[in-house]
mmCIF file with all atom_site columns, C-alpha atoms in Angstrom:
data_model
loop_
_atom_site.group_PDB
_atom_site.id
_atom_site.type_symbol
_atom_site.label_atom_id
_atom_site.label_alt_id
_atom_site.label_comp_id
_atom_site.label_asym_id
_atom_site.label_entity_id
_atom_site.label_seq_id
_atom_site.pdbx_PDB_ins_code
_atom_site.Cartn_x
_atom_site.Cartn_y
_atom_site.Cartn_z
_atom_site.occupancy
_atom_site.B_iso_or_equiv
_atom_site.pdbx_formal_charge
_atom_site.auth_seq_id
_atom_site.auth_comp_id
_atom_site.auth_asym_id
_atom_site.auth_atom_id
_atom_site.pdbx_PDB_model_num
ATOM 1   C CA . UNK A 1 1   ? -23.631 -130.157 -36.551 1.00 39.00 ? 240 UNK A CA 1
ATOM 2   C CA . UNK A 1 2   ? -26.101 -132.340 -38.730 1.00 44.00 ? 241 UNK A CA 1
ATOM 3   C CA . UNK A 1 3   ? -25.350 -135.751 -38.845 1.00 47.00 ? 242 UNK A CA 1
ATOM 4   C CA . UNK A 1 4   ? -23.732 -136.729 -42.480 1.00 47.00 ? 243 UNK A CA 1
ATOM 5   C CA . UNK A 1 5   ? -24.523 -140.312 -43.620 1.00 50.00 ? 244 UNK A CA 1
ATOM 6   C CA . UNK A 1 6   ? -21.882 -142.680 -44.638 1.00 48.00 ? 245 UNK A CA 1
ATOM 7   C CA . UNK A 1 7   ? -23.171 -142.686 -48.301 1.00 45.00 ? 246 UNK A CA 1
ATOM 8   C CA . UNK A 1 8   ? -22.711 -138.897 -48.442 1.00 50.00 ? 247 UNK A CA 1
ATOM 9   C CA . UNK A 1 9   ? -19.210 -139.077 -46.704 1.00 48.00 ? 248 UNK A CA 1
ATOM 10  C CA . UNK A 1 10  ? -18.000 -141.514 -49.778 1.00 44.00 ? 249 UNK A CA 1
ATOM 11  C CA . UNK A 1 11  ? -19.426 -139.265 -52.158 1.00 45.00 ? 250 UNK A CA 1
ATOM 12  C CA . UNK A 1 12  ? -17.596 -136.904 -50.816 1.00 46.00 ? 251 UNK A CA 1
ATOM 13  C CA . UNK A 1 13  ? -14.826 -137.923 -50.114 1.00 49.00 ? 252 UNK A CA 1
ATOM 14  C CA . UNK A 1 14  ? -14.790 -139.494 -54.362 1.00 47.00 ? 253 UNK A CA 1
ATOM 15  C CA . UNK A 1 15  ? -15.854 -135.790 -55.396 1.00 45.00 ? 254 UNK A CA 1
ATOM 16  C CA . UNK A 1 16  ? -12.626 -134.490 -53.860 1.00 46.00 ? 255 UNK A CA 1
ATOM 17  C CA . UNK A 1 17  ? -10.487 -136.914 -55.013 1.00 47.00 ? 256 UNK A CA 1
ATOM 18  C CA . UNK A 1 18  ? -11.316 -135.999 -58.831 1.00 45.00 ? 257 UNK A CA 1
ATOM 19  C CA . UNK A 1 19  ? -9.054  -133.520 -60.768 1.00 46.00 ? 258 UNK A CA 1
ATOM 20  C CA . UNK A 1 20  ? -10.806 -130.338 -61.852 1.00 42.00 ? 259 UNK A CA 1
ATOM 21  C CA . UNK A 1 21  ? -12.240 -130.070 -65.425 1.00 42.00 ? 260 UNK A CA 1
ATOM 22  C CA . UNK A 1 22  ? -9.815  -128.299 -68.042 1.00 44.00 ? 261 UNK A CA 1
ATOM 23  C CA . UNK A 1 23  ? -11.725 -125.025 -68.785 1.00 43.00 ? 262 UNK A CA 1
ATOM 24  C CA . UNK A 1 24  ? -13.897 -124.644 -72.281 1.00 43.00 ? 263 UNK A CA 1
ATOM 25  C CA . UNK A 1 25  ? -11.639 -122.587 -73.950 1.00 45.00 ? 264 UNK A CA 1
ATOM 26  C CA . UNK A 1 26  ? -8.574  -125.234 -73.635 1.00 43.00 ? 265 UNK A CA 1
ATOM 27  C CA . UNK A 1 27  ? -6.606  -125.062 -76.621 1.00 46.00 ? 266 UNK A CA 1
ATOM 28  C CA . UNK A 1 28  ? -6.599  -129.560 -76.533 1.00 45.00 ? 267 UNK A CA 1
ATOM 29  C CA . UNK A 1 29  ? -9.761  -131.203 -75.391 1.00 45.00 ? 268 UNK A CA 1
ATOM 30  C CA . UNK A 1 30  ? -9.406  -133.319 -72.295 1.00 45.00 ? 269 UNK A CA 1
ATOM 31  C CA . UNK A 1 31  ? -8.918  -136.846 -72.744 1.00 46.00 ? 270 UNK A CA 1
ATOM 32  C CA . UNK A 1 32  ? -11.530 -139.665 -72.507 1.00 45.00 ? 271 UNK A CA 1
ATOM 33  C CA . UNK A 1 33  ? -12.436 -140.048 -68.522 1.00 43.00 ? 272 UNK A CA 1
ATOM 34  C CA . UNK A 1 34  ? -13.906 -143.455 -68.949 1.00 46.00 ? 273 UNK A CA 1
ATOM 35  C CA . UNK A 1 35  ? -12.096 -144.777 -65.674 1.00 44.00 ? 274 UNK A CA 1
ATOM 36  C CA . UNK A 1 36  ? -11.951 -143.329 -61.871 1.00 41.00 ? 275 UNK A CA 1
ATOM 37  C CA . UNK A 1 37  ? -8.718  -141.598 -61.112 1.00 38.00 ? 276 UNK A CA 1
ATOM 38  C CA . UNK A 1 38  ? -6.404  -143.741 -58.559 1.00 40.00 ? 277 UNK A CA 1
ATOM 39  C CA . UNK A 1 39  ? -7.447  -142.858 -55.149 1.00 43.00 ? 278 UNK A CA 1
ATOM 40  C CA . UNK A 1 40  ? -5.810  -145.024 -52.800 1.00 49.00 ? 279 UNK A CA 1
ATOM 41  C CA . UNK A 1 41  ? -7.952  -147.114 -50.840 1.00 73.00 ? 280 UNK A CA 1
ATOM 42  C CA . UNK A 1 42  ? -8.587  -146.440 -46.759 1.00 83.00 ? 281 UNK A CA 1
ATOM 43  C CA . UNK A 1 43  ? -8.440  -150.277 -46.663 1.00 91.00 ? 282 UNK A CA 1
ATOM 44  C CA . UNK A 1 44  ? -5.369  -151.499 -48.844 1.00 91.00 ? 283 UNK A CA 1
ATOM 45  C CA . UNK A 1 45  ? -3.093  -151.532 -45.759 1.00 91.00 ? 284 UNK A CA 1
ATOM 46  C CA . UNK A 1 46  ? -5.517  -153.272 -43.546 1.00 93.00 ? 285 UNK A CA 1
ATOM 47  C CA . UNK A 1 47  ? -6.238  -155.999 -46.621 1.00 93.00 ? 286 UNK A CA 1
ATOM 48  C CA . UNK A 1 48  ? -2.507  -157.390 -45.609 1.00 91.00 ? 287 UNK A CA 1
ATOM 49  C CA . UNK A 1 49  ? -3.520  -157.788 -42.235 1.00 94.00 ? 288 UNK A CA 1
ATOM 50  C CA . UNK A 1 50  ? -6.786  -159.830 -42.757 1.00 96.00 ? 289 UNK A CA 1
ATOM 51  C CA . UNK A 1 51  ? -7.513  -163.317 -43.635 1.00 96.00 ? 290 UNK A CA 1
ATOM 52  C CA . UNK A 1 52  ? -11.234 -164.562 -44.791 1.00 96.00 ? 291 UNK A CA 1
ATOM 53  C CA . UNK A 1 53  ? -10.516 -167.665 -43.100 1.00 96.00 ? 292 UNK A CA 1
ATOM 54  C CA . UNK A 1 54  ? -11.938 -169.466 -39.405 1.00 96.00 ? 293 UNK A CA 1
ATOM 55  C CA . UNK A 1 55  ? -8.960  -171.346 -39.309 1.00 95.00 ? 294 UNK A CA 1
ATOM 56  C CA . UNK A 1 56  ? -6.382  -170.309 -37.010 1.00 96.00 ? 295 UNK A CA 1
ATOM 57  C CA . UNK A 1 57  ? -3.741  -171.874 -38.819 1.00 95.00 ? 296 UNK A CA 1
ATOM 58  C CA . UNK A 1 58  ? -4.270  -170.706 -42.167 1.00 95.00 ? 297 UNK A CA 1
ATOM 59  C CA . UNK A 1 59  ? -4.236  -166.799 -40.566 1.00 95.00 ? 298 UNK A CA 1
ATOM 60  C CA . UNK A 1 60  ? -1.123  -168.385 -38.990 1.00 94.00 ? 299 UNK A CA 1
ATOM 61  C CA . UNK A 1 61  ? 0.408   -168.852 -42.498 1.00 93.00 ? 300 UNK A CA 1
ATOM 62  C CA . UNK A 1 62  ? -0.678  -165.146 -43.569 1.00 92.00 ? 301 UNK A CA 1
ATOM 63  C CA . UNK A 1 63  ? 1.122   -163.739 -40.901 1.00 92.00 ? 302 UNK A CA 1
ATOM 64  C CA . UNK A 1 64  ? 4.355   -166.029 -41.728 1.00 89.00 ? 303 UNK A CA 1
ATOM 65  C CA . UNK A 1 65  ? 4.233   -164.830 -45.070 1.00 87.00 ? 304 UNK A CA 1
ATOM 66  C CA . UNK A 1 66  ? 4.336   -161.090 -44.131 1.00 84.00 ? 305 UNK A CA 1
ATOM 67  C CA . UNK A 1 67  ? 7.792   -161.697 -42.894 1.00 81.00 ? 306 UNK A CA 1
ATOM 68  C CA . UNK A 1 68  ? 8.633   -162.039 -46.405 1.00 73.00 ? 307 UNK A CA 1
ATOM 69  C CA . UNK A 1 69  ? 8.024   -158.693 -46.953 1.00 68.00 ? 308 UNK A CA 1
ATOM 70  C CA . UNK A 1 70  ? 9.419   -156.817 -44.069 1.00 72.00 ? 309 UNK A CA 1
ATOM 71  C CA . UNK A 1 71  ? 12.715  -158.394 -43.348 1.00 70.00 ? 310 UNK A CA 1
ATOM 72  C CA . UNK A 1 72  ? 13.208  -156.893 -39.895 1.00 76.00 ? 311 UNK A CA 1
ATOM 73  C CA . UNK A 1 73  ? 9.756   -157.018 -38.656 1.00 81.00 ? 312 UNK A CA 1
ATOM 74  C CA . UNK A 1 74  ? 9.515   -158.762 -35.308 1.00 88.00 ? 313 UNK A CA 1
ATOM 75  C CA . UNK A 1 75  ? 5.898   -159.521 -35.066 1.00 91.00 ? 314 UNK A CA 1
ATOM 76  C CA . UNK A 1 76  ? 3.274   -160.160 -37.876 1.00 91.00 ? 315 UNK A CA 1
ATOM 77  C CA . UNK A 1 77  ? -0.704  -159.461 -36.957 1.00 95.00 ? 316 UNK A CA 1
ATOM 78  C CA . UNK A 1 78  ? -3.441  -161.141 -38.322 1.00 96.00 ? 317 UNK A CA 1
ATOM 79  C CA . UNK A 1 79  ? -6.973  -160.729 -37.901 1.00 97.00 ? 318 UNK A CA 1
ATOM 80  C CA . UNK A 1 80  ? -9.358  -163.330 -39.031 1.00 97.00 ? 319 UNK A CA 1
ATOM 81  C CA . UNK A 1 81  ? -12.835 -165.303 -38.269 1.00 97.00 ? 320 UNK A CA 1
ATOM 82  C CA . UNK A 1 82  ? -14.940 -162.239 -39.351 1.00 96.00 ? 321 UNK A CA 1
ATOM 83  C CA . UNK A 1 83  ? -16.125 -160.927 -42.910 1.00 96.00 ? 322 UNK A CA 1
ATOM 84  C CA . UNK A 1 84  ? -14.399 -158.145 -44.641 1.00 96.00 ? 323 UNK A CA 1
ATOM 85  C CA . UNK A 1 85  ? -17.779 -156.181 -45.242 1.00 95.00 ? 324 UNK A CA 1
ATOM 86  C CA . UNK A 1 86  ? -18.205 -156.817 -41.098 1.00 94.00 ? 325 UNK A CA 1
ATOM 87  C CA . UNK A 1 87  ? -14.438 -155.660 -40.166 1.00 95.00 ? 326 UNK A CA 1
ATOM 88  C CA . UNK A 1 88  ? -14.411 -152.472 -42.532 1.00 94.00 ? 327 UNK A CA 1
ATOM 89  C CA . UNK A 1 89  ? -18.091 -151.353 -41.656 1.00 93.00 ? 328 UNK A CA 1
ATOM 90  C CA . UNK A 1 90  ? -17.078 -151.238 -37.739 1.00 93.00 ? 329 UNK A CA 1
ATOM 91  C CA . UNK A 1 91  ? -13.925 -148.636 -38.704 1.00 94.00 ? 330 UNK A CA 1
ATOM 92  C CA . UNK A 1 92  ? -16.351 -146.590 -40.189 1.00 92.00 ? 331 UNK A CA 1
ATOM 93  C CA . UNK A 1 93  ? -18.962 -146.595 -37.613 1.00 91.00 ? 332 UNK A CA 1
ATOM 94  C CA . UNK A 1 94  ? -16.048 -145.766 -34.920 1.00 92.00 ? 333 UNK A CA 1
ATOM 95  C CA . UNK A 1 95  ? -15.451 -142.554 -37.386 1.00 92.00 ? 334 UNK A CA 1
ATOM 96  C CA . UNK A 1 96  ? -19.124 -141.723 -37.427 1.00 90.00 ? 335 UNK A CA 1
ATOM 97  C CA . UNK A 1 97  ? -19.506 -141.973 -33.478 1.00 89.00 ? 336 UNK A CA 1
ATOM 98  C CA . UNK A 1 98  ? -17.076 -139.146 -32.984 1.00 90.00 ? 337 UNK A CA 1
ATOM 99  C CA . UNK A 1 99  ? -18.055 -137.533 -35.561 1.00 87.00 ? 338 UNK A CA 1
ATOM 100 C CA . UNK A 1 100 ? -22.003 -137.675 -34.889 1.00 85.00 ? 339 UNK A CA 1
ATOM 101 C CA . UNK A 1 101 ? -22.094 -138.518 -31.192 1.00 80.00 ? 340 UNK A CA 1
ATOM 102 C CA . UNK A 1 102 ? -22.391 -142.392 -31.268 1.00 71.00 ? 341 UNK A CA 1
ATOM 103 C CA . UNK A 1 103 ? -25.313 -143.006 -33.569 1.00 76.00 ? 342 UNK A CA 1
ATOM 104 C CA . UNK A 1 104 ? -24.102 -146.674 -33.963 1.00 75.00 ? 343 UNK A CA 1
ATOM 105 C CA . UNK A 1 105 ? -24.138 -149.481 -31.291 1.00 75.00 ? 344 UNK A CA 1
ATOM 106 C CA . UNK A 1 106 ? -20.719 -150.713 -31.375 1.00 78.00 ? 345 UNK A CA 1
ATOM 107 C CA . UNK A 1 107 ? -17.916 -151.821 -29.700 1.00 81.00 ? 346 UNK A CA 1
ATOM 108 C CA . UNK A 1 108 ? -15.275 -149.922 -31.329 1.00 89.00 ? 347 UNK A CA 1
ATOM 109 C CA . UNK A 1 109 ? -13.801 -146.051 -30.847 1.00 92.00 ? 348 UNK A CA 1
ATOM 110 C CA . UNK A 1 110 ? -11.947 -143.425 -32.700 1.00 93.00 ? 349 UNK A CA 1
ATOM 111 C CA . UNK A 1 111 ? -10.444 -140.425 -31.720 1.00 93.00 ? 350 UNK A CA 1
ATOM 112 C CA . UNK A 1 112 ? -9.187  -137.698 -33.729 1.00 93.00 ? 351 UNK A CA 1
ATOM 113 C CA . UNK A 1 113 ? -5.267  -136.848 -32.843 1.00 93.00 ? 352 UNK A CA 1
ATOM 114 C CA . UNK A 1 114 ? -4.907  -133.473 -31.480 1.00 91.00 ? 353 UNK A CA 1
ATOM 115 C CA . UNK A 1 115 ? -3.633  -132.112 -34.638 1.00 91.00 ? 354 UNK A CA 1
ATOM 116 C CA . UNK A 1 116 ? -6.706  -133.434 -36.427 1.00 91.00 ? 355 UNK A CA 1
ATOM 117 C CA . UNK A 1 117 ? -4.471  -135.180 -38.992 1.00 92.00 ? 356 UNK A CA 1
ATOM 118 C CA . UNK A 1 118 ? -4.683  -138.645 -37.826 1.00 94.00 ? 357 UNK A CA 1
ATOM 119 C CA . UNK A 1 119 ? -7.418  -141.100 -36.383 1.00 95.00 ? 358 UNK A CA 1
ATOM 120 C CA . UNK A 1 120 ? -6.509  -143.581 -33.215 1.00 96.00 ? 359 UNK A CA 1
ATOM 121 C CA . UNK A 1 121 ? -9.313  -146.445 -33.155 1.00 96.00 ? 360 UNK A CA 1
ATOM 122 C CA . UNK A 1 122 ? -9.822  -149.308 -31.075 1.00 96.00 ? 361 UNK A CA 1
ATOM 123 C CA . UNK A 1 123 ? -11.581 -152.155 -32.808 1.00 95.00 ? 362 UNK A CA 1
ATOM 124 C CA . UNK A 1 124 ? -12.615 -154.905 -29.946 1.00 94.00 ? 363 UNK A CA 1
ATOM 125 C CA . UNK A 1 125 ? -14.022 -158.509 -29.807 1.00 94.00 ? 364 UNK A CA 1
ATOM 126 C CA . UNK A 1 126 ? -11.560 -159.794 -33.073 1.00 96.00 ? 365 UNK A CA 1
ATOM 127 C CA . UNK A 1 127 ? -9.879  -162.685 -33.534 1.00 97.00 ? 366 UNK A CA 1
ATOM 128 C CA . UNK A 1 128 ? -6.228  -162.879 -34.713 1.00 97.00 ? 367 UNK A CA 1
ATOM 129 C CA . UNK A 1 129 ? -2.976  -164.614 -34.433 1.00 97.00 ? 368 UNK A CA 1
ATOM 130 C CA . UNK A 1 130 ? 0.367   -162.690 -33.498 1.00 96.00 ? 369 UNK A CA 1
ATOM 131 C CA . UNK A 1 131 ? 3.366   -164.246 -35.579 1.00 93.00 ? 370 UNK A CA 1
ATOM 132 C CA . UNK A 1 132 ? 6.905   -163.144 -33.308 1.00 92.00 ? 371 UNK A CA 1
ATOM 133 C CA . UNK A 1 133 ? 10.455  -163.927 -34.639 1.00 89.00 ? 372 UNK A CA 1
ATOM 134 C CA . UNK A 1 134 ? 13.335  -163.971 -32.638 1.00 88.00 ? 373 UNK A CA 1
ATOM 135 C CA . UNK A 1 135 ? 16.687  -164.814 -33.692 1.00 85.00 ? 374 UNK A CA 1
ATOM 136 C CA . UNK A 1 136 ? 18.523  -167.630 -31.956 1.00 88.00 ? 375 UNK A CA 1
ATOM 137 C CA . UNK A 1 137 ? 21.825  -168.736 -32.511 1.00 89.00 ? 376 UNK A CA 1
ATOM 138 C CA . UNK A 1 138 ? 21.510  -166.652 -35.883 1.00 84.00 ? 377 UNK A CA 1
ATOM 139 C CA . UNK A 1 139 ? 18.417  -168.279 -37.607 1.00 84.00 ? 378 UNK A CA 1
ATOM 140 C CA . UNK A 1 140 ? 15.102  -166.893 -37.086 1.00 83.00 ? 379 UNK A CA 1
ATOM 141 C CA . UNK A 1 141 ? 12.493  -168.877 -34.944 1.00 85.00 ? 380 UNK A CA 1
ATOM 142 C CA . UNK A 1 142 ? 8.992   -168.268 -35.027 1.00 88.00 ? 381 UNK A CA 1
ATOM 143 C CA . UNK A 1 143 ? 5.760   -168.657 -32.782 1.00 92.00 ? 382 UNK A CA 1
ATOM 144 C CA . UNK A 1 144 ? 2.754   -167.774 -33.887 1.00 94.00 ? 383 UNK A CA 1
ATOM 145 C CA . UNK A 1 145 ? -0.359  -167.277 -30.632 1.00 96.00 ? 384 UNK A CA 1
ATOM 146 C CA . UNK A 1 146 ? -4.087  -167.403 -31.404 1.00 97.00 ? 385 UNK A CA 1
ATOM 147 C CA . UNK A 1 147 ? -6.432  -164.701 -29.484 1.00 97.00 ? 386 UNK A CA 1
ATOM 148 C CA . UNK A 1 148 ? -10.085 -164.453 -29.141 1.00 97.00 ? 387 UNK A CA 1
ATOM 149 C CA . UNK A 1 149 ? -12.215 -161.464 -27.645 1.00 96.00 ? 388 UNK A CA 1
ATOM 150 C CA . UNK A 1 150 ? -8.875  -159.512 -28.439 1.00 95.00 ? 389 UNK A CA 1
ATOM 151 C CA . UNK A 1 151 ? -8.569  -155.620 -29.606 1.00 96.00 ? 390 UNK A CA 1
ATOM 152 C CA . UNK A 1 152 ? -6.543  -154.175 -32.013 1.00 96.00 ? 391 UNK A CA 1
ATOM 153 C CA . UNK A 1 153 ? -5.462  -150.970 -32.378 1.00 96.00 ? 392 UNK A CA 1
ATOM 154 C CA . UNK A 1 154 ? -5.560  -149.245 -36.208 1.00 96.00 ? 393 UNK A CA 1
ATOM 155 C CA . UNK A 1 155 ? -3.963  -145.517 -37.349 1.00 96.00 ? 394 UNK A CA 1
ATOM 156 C CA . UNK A 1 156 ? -5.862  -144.072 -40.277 1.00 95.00 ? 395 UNK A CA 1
ATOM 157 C CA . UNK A 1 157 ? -5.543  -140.889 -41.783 1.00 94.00 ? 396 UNK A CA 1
ATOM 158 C CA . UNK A 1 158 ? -8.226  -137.880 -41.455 1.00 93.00 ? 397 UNK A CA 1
ATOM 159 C CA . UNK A 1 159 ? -8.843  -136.336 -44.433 1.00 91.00 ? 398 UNK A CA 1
ATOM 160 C CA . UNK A 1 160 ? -10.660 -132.860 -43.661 1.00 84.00 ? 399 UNK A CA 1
ATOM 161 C CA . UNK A 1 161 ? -10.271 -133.415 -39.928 1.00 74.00 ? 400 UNK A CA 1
ATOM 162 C CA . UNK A 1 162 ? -12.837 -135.809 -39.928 1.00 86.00 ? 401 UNK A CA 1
ATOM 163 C CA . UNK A 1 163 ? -13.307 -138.075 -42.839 1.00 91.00 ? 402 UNK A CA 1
ATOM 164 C CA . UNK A 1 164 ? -11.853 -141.546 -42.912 1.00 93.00 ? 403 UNK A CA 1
ATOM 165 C CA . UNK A 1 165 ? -8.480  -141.862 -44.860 1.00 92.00 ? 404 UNK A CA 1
ATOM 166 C CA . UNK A 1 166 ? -6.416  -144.531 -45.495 1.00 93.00 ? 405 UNK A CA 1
ATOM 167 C CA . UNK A 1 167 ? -5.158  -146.669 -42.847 1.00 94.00 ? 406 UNK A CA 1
ATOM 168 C CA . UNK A 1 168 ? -1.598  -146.480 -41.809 1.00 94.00 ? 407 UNK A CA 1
ATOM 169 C CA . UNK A 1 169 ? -1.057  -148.696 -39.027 1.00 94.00 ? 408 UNK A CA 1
ATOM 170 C CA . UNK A 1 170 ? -2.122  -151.730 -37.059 1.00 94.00 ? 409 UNK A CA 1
ATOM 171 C CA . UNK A 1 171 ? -0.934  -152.911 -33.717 1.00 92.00 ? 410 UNK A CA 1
ATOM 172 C CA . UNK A 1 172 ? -2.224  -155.820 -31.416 1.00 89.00 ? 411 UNK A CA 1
ATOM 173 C CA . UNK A 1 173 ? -3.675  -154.637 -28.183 1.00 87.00 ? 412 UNK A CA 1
ATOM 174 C CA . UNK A 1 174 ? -4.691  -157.649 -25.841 1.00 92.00 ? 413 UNK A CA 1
ATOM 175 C CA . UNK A 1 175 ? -7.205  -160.245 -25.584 1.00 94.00 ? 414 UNK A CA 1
ATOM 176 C CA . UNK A 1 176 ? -7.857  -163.672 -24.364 1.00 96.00 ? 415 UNK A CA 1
ATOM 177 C CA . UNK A 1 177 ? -4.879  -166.088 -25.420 1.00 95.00 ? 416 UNK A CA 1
ATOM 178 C CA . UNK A 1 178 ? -6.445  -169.463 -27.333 1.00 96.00 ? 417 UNK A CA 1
ATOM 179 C CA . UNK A 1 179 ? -3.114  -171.634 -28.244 1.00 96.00 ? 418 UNK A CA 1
ATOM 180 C CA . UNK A 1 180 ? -0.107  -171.543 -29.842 1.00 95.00 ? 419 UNK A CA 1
ATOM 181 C CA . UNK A 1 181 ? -0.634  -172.605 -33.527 1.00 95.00 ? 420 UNK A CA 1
ATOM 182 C CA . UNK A 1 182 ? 1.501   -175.271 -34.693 1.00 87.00 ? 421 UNK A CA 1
ATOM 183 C CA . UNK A 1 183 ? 2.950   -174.191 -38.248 1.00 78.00 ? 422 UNK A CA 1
ATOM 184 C CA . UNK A 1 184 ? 3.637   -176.754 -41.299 1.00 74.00 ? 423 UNK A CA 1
ATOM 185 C CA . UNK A 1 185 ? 5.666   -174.569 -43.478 1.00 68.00 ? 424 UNK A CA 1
ATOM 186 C CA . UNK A 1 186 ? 7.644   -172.163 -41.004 1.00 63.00 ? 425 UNK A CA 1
ATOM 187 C CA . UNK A 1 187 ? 10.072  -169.716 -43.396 1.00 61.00 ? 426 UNK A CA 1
ATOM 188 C CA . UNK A 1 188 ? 13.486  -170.129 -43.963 1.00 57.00 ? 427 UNK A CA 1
ATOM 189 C CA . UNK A 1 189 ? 14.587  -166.367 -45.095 1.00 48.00 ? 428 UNK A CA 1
#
C-alpha cells in the first residue's frame, strides 16, 4: 500500500464531499458555486471540548458551561494548555500510523473498529480538567479536578475505512491528578 500524504487525504476527502456536476444538456443551468458545500467538520465536536487557555481555571469554567447544554450530563471534559493546530495535527498522525505503519513519532494511537466504520484513538500527555456533578439534597454540586500527563480517549468516524471523519466522542482516560480547581461562578441550573 503506498503511503498517501495528509495533503492528498484532505483533497480527497473535499473531492468526495462535492455534489456531482448537472450534465450539459440540463434543461436549467446550475447555479453559481461560488462557496464550498457544508461538509461538517472532523473537529466541530472536539472544538467544545478544548480551551486555548494555560489556565486551569478558565478550562474549569468551559467545562461548567457545558453543563448548560447537556442537562443530565454528569461529567464535563476539558482539554487545554496545548494549541489547536498541535491537538488536531496529533489525531491525524494517529490515523496515518495505522494507516501507513507509523511514519510519525508520536505518542498517540488509532485503531480502526472491526467493522471499519469507526476510529478508537488514544491521545496521551494532555492536560485537562474533569468537571463532575452530583446531586445532593436536590441541587447540583460541582468539582472540577486538574490533570497533567493525562490521556484521553476520542471516537471519530472512518470515512472509506480509513480516512478521518468527524469526531463523535470524547472520554477522559487517566493521568496524573494536579488539584482541585476552585470555581468563582459555579452554575445554578
Amino acid at each position: 500500500m503506498a503511503a498517501v500524504s495528509l495533503l492528498e487525504m484532505l483533497l480527497l476527502r473535499r473531492a468526495l464531499a462535492r455534489p456531482a456536476p448537472a450534465p450539459a444538456d440540463a434543461d436549467e443551468p446550475a447555479p453559481p458555486t461560488d462557496q464550498e458545500p457544508a461538509v461538517p467538520n472532523e473537529f466541530e465536536f472536539l472544538d467544545k471540548h478544548y480551551d486555548p487557555t494555560d489556565l486551569p481555571e478558565v478550562a474549569a469554567q468551559t467545562a461548567l458551561e457545558r453543563f448548560g447544554n447537556y442537562p443530565n450530563a454528569r461529567t464535563s471534559t476539558v482539554i487545554f494548555g496545548v494549541s489547536w493546530q498541535a491537538l488536531t495535527d496529533s489525531i491525524q498522525h494517529a490515523v496515518l500510523n495505522y494507516n501507513n505503519g507509523g511514519i510519525f513519532d508520536t505518542s498517540v494511537a488509532a485503531t480502526l473498529s472491526e467493522d471499519t466504520r469507526q476510529w478508537q484513538i488514544m491521545l496521551t500527555g494532555l492536560r485537562y480538567v474533569n468537571a463532575t456533578r452530583t446531586m445532593v439534597a436536590g441541587r447540583p454540586q460541582y468539582t472540577v479536578g486538574e490533570y497533567s500527563n493525562g490521556s484521553i480517549f476520542l471516537n471519530a468516524e472512518a470515512l472509506g475505512g480509513q480516512l478521518l471523519g468527524e469526531v463523535v466522542h470524547l472520554s477522559n482516560g487517566f493521568g496524573d491528578w494536579v488539584q482541585n480547581v476552585e470555581l468563582k461562578n459555579p452554575p445554578s441550573y
